[in-house]
Coordinates of C-alpha atoms and ligand atoms in Angstrom, one line a residue:
M1 CA -3.6 -5.7 -32.6
A2 CA -1.6 -8.1 -30.4
L3 CA -2.7 -11.7 -30.5
Q4 CA -4.8 -12.6 -27.5
T5 CA -3.5 -15.8 -26.2
Q6 CA -3.7 -15.4 -22.4
R7 CA -6.4 -16.0 -19.8
P8 CA -8.3 -12.7 -19.9
I9 CA -7.6 -11.4 -16.3
K10 CA -5.4 -8.3 -16.3
A11 CA -4.4 -5.6 -13.9
F12 CA -4.0 -2.2 -15.5
I13 CA -1.9 0.4 -13.5
H14 CA -2.7 4.0 -14.2
G15 CA 0.3 6.3 -14.2
A16 CA -1.9 9.4 -14.4
A17 CA -3.8 8.4 -11.3
L18 CA -0.5 7.9 -9.4
R19 CA 0.8 11.3 -10.4
R20 CA -2.5 12.9 -9.6
N21 CA -2.7 11.3 -6.1
L22 CA 0.9 12.5 -5.4
G23 CA -0.4 16.0 -6.3
I24 CA -3.2 15.6 -3.8
V25 CA -0.7 14.6 -1.1
R26 CA 1.3 17.7 -1.9
S27 CA -1.7 20.0 -1.9
R28 CA -2.7 18.6 1.6
A29 CA 0.8 18.8 3.0
P30 CA 2.4 21.7 1.0
L31 CA 5.2 22.3 3.5
S32 CA 6.3 18.7 3.9
R33 CA 8.6 16.5 1.8
V34 CA 6.9 13.4 0.5
M35 CA 8.3 9.9 1.2
A36 CA 6.2 7.7 -1.2
V37 CA 5.7 4.4 0.5
V38 CA 6.3 1.7 -2.1
K39 CA 6.7 -1.3 0.1
A40 CA 5.1 -4.7 -0.9
N41 CA 5.9 -4.2 -4.6
A42 CA 4.2 -0.7 -4.4
Y43 CA 1.1 -2.2 -2.8
G44 CA 0.9 -4.7 -5.6
H45 CA 1.2 -2.2 -8.4
G46 CA 4.8 -2.9 -9.4
L47 CA 7.8 -1.2 -7.7
L48 CA 9.7 0.3 -10.6
R49 CA 6.8 1.4 -12.7
V50 CA 5.2 3.1 -9.7
A51 CA 8.5 4.8 -8.9
E52 CA 8.7 6.1 -12.4
A53 CA 5.2 7.6 -12.2
L54 CA 6.1 9.0 -8.7
S55 CA 9.6 10.1 -9.6
D56 CA 8.7 13.6 -8.3
A57 CA 8.5 12.3 -4.8
D58 CA 11.2 13.4 -2.4
G59 CA 11.9 9.9 -1.2
F60 CA 10.8 6.3 -1.4
A61 CA 10.2 3.9 1.5
V62 CA 10.5 0.1 1.2
L63 CA 11.3 -2.8 3.5
G64 CA 13.8 -5.0 1.6
L65 CA 17.4 -4.2 0.8
D66 CA 16.7 -5.7 -2.6
E67 CA 13.9 -3.2 -3.3
A68 CA 16.0 -0.3 -2.2
I69 CA 18.9 -1.4 -4.4
A70 CA 16.6 -1.9 -7.3
L71 CA 15.4 1.7 -6.9
R72 CA 18.9 3.1 -6.6
E73 CA 20.2 1.1 -9.6
A74 CA 17.2 2.4 -11.6
G75 CA 18.7 5.8 -11.2
Y76 CA 16.6 7.4 -8.4
D77 CA 18.8 9.8 -6.5
Q78 CA 16.4 10.8 -3.8
T79 CA 16.1 9.4 -0.2
I80 CA 15.5 5.7 -0.2
M81 CA 14.5 4.5 3.2
L82 CA 14.2 1.1 4.8
L83 CA 11.1 1.2 7.0
E84 CA 12.3 -1.5 9.4
G85 CA 16.0 -0.7 9.1
L86 CA 18.5 -3.5 8.9
F87 CA 17.8 -7.1 10.0
H88 CA 21.5 -7.9 10.3
A89 CA 24.7 -5.9 10.7
D90 CA 26.2 -7.4 7.6
A91 CA 23.9 -5.2 5.5
L92 CA 25.2 -1.9 6.9
K93 CA 28.1 -1.8 4.4
I94 CA 25.7 -2.3 1.5
A95 CA 23.2 0.2 2.8
S96 CA 26.0 2.7 3.1
A97 CA 27.3 2.0 -0.4
Y98 CA 23.9 2.6 -1.8
R99 CA 23.3 5.7 0.3
L100 CA 20.2 4.2 1.9
S101 CA 18.4 5.8 4.8
L102 CA 17.8 3.5 7.7
V103 CA 15.2 3.4 10.4
V104 CA 16.7 2.6 13.7
H105 CA 14.0 1.3 16.0
N106 CA 15.8 -0.8 18.7
E107 CA 19.0 -1.0 20.5
Q108 CA 20.3 -3.9 18.4
Q109 CA 20.2 -1.6 15.4
L110 CA 21.9 1.2 17.3
Q111 CA 24.7 -1.3 18.2
M112 CA 25.2 -2.1 14.5
F113 CA 26.3 1.5 14.1
E114 CA 28.4 1.5 17.3
A115 CA 30.1 -1.7 16.3
D116 CA 30.8 -0.7 12.7
N117 CA 34.5 -0.4 12.0
N118 CA 34.5 0.4 8.3
P119 CA 35.8 3.9 8.3
G120 CA 35.6 3.8 4.5
N121 CA 31.8 3.6 4.5
N122 CA 29.7 6.7 3.7
P123 CA 27.9 7.9 6.8
V124 CA 24.3 6.8 6.8
E125 CA 21.2 8.9 7.3
V126 CA 19.0 7.6 10.1
F127 CA 15.2 7.8 10.9
M128 CA 15.1 7.2 14.6
K129 CA 11.8 5.8 15.6
V130 CA 10.0 6.4 18.9
N131 CA 7.2 4.1 20.1
S132 CA 4.6 6.7 21.0
G133 CA 1.9 4.2 21.7
M134 CA 1.4 1.8 18.8
N135 CA 3.8 -0.7 20.5
R136 CA 5.1 -2.1 17.2
L137 CA 8.5 -0.6 16.5
G138 CA 10.4 2.1 18.2
F139 CA 12.3 3.1 21.3
A140 CA 10.3 3.3 24.5
P141 CA 9.8 6.9 25.6
D142 CA 11.8 6.5 28.8
I143 CA 15.0 5.4 27.0
F144 CA 14.6 7.6 23.9
A145 CA 16.8 10.4 25.0
T146 CA 19.6 8.1 26.1
M147 CA 19.5 6.2 22.8
L148 CA 19.4 9.4 20.8
K149 CA 22.6 10.6 22.6
R150 CA 24.3 7.3 21.7
L151 CA 23.2 7.6 18.0
E152 CA 24.6 11.2 18.0
G153 CA 27.9 9.7 19.1
C154 CA 28.1 7.5 16.0
T155 CA 30.5 9.1 13.5
N156 CA 29.0 6.9 10.8
V157 CA 25.6 8.6 11.1
I158 CA 24.9 11.7 9.2
G159 CA 21.5 13.4 9.5
I160 CA 18.9 12.2 11.9
T161 CA 15.2 12.4 11.5
L162 CA 12.8 11.6 14.4
M163 CA 9.8 9.5 13.5
T164 CA 6.8 7.7 14.9
H165 CA 3.8 5.9 13.6
F166 CA 0.1 6.3 14.5
A167 CA -2.1 3.3 15.5
N168 CA -5.4 5.2 15.1
A169 CA -5.0 8.0 12.5
D170 CA -7.9 6.3 10.6
E171 CA -10.0 5.6 13.7
S172 CA -12.2 7.9 15.8
I173 CA -9.8 7.7 18.7
G174 CA -7.3 9.7 16.6
I175 CA -3.7 10.7 17.3
N176 CA -3.9 13.2 20.2
D177 CA -2.2 11.1 22.8
Q178 CA 0.6 9.8 20.5
L179 CA 1.2 13.2 19.0
A180 CA 1.4 14.9 22.5
L181 CA 3.9 12.3 23.7
F182 CA 6.0 12.6 20.5
N183 CA 6.0 16.4 20.7
Q184 CA 7.0 16.2 24.4
L185 CA 9.9 13.8 23.7
T186 CA 11.2 15.8 20.8
A187 CA 10.5 19.3 22.1
G188 CA 13.4 21.6 21.5
S189 CA 15.1 19.1 19.1
R190 CA 16.7 20.5 16.0
Y191 CA 16.0 17.4 14.0
P192 CA 13.4 17.0 11.2
K193 CA 10.4 14.9 12.1
S194 CA 8.2 12.4 10.3
L195 CA 4.8 11.1 11.6
A196 CA 2.0 11.0 9.1
N197 CA 0.7 8.1 7.1
S198 CA -2.2 8.6 4.6
A199 CA -4.9 8.9 7.2
A200 CA -2.9 11.5 9.2
I201 CA -2.1 13.4 6.0
C202 CA -5.8 13.7 5.3
R203 CA -7.1 14.4 8.8
Y204 CA -4.3 15.9 10.9
P205 CA -2.3 18.8 9.4
E206 CA -0.7 19.3 12.8
A207 CA 1.1 16.0 12.3
H208 CA 2.5 16.8 8.8
A209 CA 5.9 18.0 10.0
D210 CA 9.0 17.7 7.7
W211 CA 8.3 14.4 6.0
V212 CA 4.9 12.8 5.3
R213 CA 4.7 9.1 4.5
P214 CA 1.8 8.4 2.2
G215 CA 1.1 4.8 1.1
I216 CA -2.5 3.8 0.4
M217 CA -3.7 7.2 -0.8
L218 CA -1.2 7.2 -3.6
Y219 CA -2.8 4.1 -5.0
G220 CA -6.3 5.7 -4.8
S221 CA -7.8 3.6 -2.0
S222 CA -9.2 5.2 1.1
P223 CA -7.3 4.9 4.4
F224 CA -10.7 5.3 6.2
S225 CA -13.4 2.6 6.4
D226 CA -16.1 5.2 6.4
V227 CA -14.8 7.7 3.8
A228 CA -14.9 6.9 0.1
A229 CA -11.7 7.4 -1.9
S230 CA -13.7 9.6 -4.3
S231 CA -14.5 12.1 -1.6
L232 CA -10.8 12.4 -0.8
D233 CA -10.3 13.4 -4.5
I234 CA -7.9 10.4 -5.1
E235 CA -8.2 8.1 -8.1
P236 CA -7.8 4.3 -8.2
A237 CA -4.4 3.5 -9.7
M238 CA -5.3 -0.1 -10.4
T239 CA -8.1 -1.6 -12.5
L240 CA -8.5 -5.4 -12.2
T241 CA -10.4 -6.7 -15.3
S242 CA -11.4 -10.0 -16.8
E243 CA -14.1 -11.5 -19.0
I244 CA -17.1 -13.8 -18.8
I245 CA -16.0 -17.2 -20.0
A246 CA -19.3 -19.1 -19.6
V247 CA -23.0 -18.3 -19.1
Q248 CA -25.5 -20.5 -17.1
S249 CA -29.2 -20.2 -16.8
L250 CA -30.7 -21.1 -13.4
K251 CA -34.3 -22.1 -12.8
P252 CA -35.9 -21.3 -9.4
G253 CA -34.3 -23.6 -6.9
D254 CA -31.0 -24.1 -8.8
S255 CA -27.8 -23.2 -7.1
V256 CA -24.3 -22.1 -8.3
G257 CA -20.8 -22.9 -7.2
Y258 CA -19.1 -24.8 -4.3
G259 CA -21.4 -25.4 -1.3
S260 CA -24.4 -24.3 -3.4
L261 CA -24.4 -21.1 -1.4
F262 CA -26.6 -19.2 -3.8
H263 CA -30.0 -20.5 -4.6
A264 CA -32.0 -18.8 -7.4
D265 CA -35.6 -18.0 -6.4
S266 CA -36.4 -16.8 -9.9
P267 CA -34.9 -17.4 -13.3
T268 CA -31.3 -16.1 -13.1
R269 CA -28.6 -15.7 -15.7
V270 CA -25.1 -16.3 -14.3
G271 CA -21.9 -15.2 -15.9
V272 CA -18.8 -17.2 -14.9
V273 CA -15.8 -14.8 -14.7
A274 CA -12.1 -15.8 -15.1
C275 CA -11.0 -14.5 -11.7
G276 CA -10.7 -16.4 -8.5
Y277 CA -9.0 -16.4 -5.1
A278 CA -5.8 -17.7 -6.8
D279 CA -5.7 -14.4 -8.6
G280 CA -6.1 -12.5 -5.3
Y281 CA -9.9 -12.0 -5.3
P282 CA -11.0 -12.4 -1.7
R283 CA -12.7 -15.7 -0.9
H284 CA -14.4 -14.1 2.1
S285 CA -16.6 -12.1 -0.2
L286 CA -20.0 -13.8 -0.7
T287 CA -23.1 -13.1 -2.7
G288 CA -23.7 -9.4 -3.2
T289 CA -20.1 -8.1 -3.7
P290 CA -20.3 -5.3 -6.3
I291 CA -18.8 -6.1 -9.7
C292 CA -19.1 -4.5 -13.1
V293 CA -20.2 -6.2 -16.3
N294 CA -20.4 -4.3 -19.6
G295 CA -20.1 -1.1 -17.7
L296 CA -23.0 -1.9 -15.4
I297 CA -22.7 -2.6 -11.6
T298 CA -24.1 -5.9 -10.6
R299 CA -23.3 -8.5 -7.8
T300 CA -21.4 -11.7 -7.3
L301 CA -23.2 -14.9 -6.5
G302 CA -22.2 -17.7 -4.2
R303 CA -18.7 -18.7 -3.2
V304 CA -15.5 -17.6 -4.9
S305 CA -13.6 -20.5 -6.6
M306 CA -9.9 -20.7 -7.0
D307 CA -10.1 -19.6 -10.6
M308 CA -13.6 -18.3 -11.2
I309 CA -16.4 -16.3 -9.7
Y310 CA -20.1 -16.0 -10.6
V311 CA -22.0 -12.8 -11.4
D312 CA -25.7 -12.0 -11.8
I313 CA -26.3 -10.9 -15.3
T314 CA -30.1 -11.3 -15.2
E315 CA -30.5 -7.6 -15.7
I316 CA -27.7 -7.3 -18.3
P317 CA -29.2 -9.2 -21.2
N318 CA -26.5 -8.3 -23.7
A319 CA -23.8 -9.8 -21.4
K320 CA -22.2 -12.9 -23.0
I321 CA -19.0 -14.8 -23.3
G322 CA -16.2 -12.3 -23.8
S323 CA -18.1 -9.4 -22.0
P324 CA -15.7 -7.3 -20.0
V325 CA -15.8 -7.4 -16.3
E326 CA -14.2 -5.0 -13.8
L327 CA -13.4 -6.6 -10.5
W328 CA -12.3 -3.3 -9.1
G329 CA -11.1 0.0 -10.4
K330 CA -12.9 3.2 -11.4
Q331 CA -16.4 1.7 -11.4
V332 CA -16.2 -0.6 -8.5
S333 CA -13.9 0.7 -5.8
V334 CA -11.5 -1.8 -4.3
D335 CA -12.7 -0.5 -0.9
A336 CA -16.2 -1.7 -1.6
V337 CA -15.0 -5.2 -2.5
A338 CA -12.8 -5.2 0.6
Q339 CA -15.7 -4.2 2.8
A340 CA -17.8 -7.1 1.4
A341 CA -14.9 -9.4 2.3
G342 CA -14.4 -8.0 5.8
T343 CA -11.0 -6.5 5.0
V344 CA -9.4 -3.3 3.7
G345 CA -8.3 -2.2 0.2
Y346 CA -4.6 -2.5 1.3
E347 CA -4.9 -6.3 1.6
L348 CA -6.6 -6.8 -1.8
L349 CA -4.2 -4.6 -3.7
C350 CA -1.1 -6.3 -2.2
A351 CA -2.5 -9.8 -2.8
V352 CA -3.0 -9.6 -6.6
A353 CA -1.3 -12.8 -7.6
P354 CA 1.9 -13.1 -9.7
R355 CA -0.1 -15.0 -12.4
V356 CA -2.1 -11.9 -13.2
T357 CA -0.6 -10.0 -16.1
V358 CA 0.1 -6.4 -15.1
E359 CA 0.0 -3.7 -17.8
F360 CA 1.1 -0.2 -17.2
T361 CA -0.8 2.6 -18.9
D362 CA 0.1 6.2 -18.8
V363 CA -3.5 7.3 -18.4
Ligands
LIG401 C1 3.1 1.4 5.5 C2 3.6 2.6 6.3 C3 3.1 3.9 5.9 C4 2.1 4.1 4.9 O1 0.8 3.9 5.4 P1 -0.5 4.2 4.6 O2 -1.6 3.9 5.6 O3 -0.5 3.2 3.5 O4 -0.5 5.6 4.1 C5 3.7 5.0 6.6 N1 4.6 4.7 7.6 C6 5.0 3.5 8.0 C7 6.0 3.4 9.1 C8 4.5 2.4 7.3 O5 4.9 1.2 7.7

């Protein structure tokens, strides 16, 4: 047994859950290639360890050149795509050398290819992005055809995929207008297409096309605010755990924590847990956020501190210093904690702080 010398908070990353969730993506979109989205340090789970668990994916999508290079140098041979393309023309030579695939979403990026005069570079694969209504990245519909012709004229481009991104695949408004516009713009085109994020993979088979781009569902968190991850058959890939480090007994009228936000109206046992907002636990979550102590679901009390939170252990009499606490994972879904904090699972997973020890487990 290893010596236990650290603060007890830890994030366990479950390789089996990642593999299983990739299998769920494949069963939902059996005809599509899968671009596993591993941006933001694989949604806080650790880029290289997640890539290893997801090494069956047909491609990986990241934002930074450094992340893409790390994947290539780790030996992954599949498509590695930069979701925002290049930020400066200087990077084109490097992207080419590492055989990276680049999103091209504006004319400046197109010009990087047109102005490139390194005939020794490998030609680069491009995902050309259309703005079909989200108004974030992508060529406007009225210039799309002209820009595509210019891209086709670039001898340093090999292989073009047409892509777009949905604003409302997880909302009741849905994707119909964006999909109709994309289909109209790309009708008759011989190029492969990529449209679907996790929500569209789950809800809109008509948008699966050649490449799907799952992110959040690979990590076992639901893309929908009103659908639990468990009913999508996906499993949480992260368990954030800690321990109780102090126990307090409140009399009626006593309060706990900064601002004395929680007042006991009956005798209340409080466990103090080694986890706070500096670990990535959301400060916006107030009394009542679900949390698990000794395998039993209970609730947080009062305001989250930088390094600690408070839990109600009145009904868990055997809870004591050292008792295990699950902040989120298989017993408490990260989505339930996110909902209590007015946010989404994505934000909590990405925000797990560097000071939290991450341990990869194969199960
Ligand atoms: C982040 C991202 C995705 C993945 O979205 P999820 O909702 O996490 O599945 C897909 N496509 C693009 C362009 C993205 O930026």
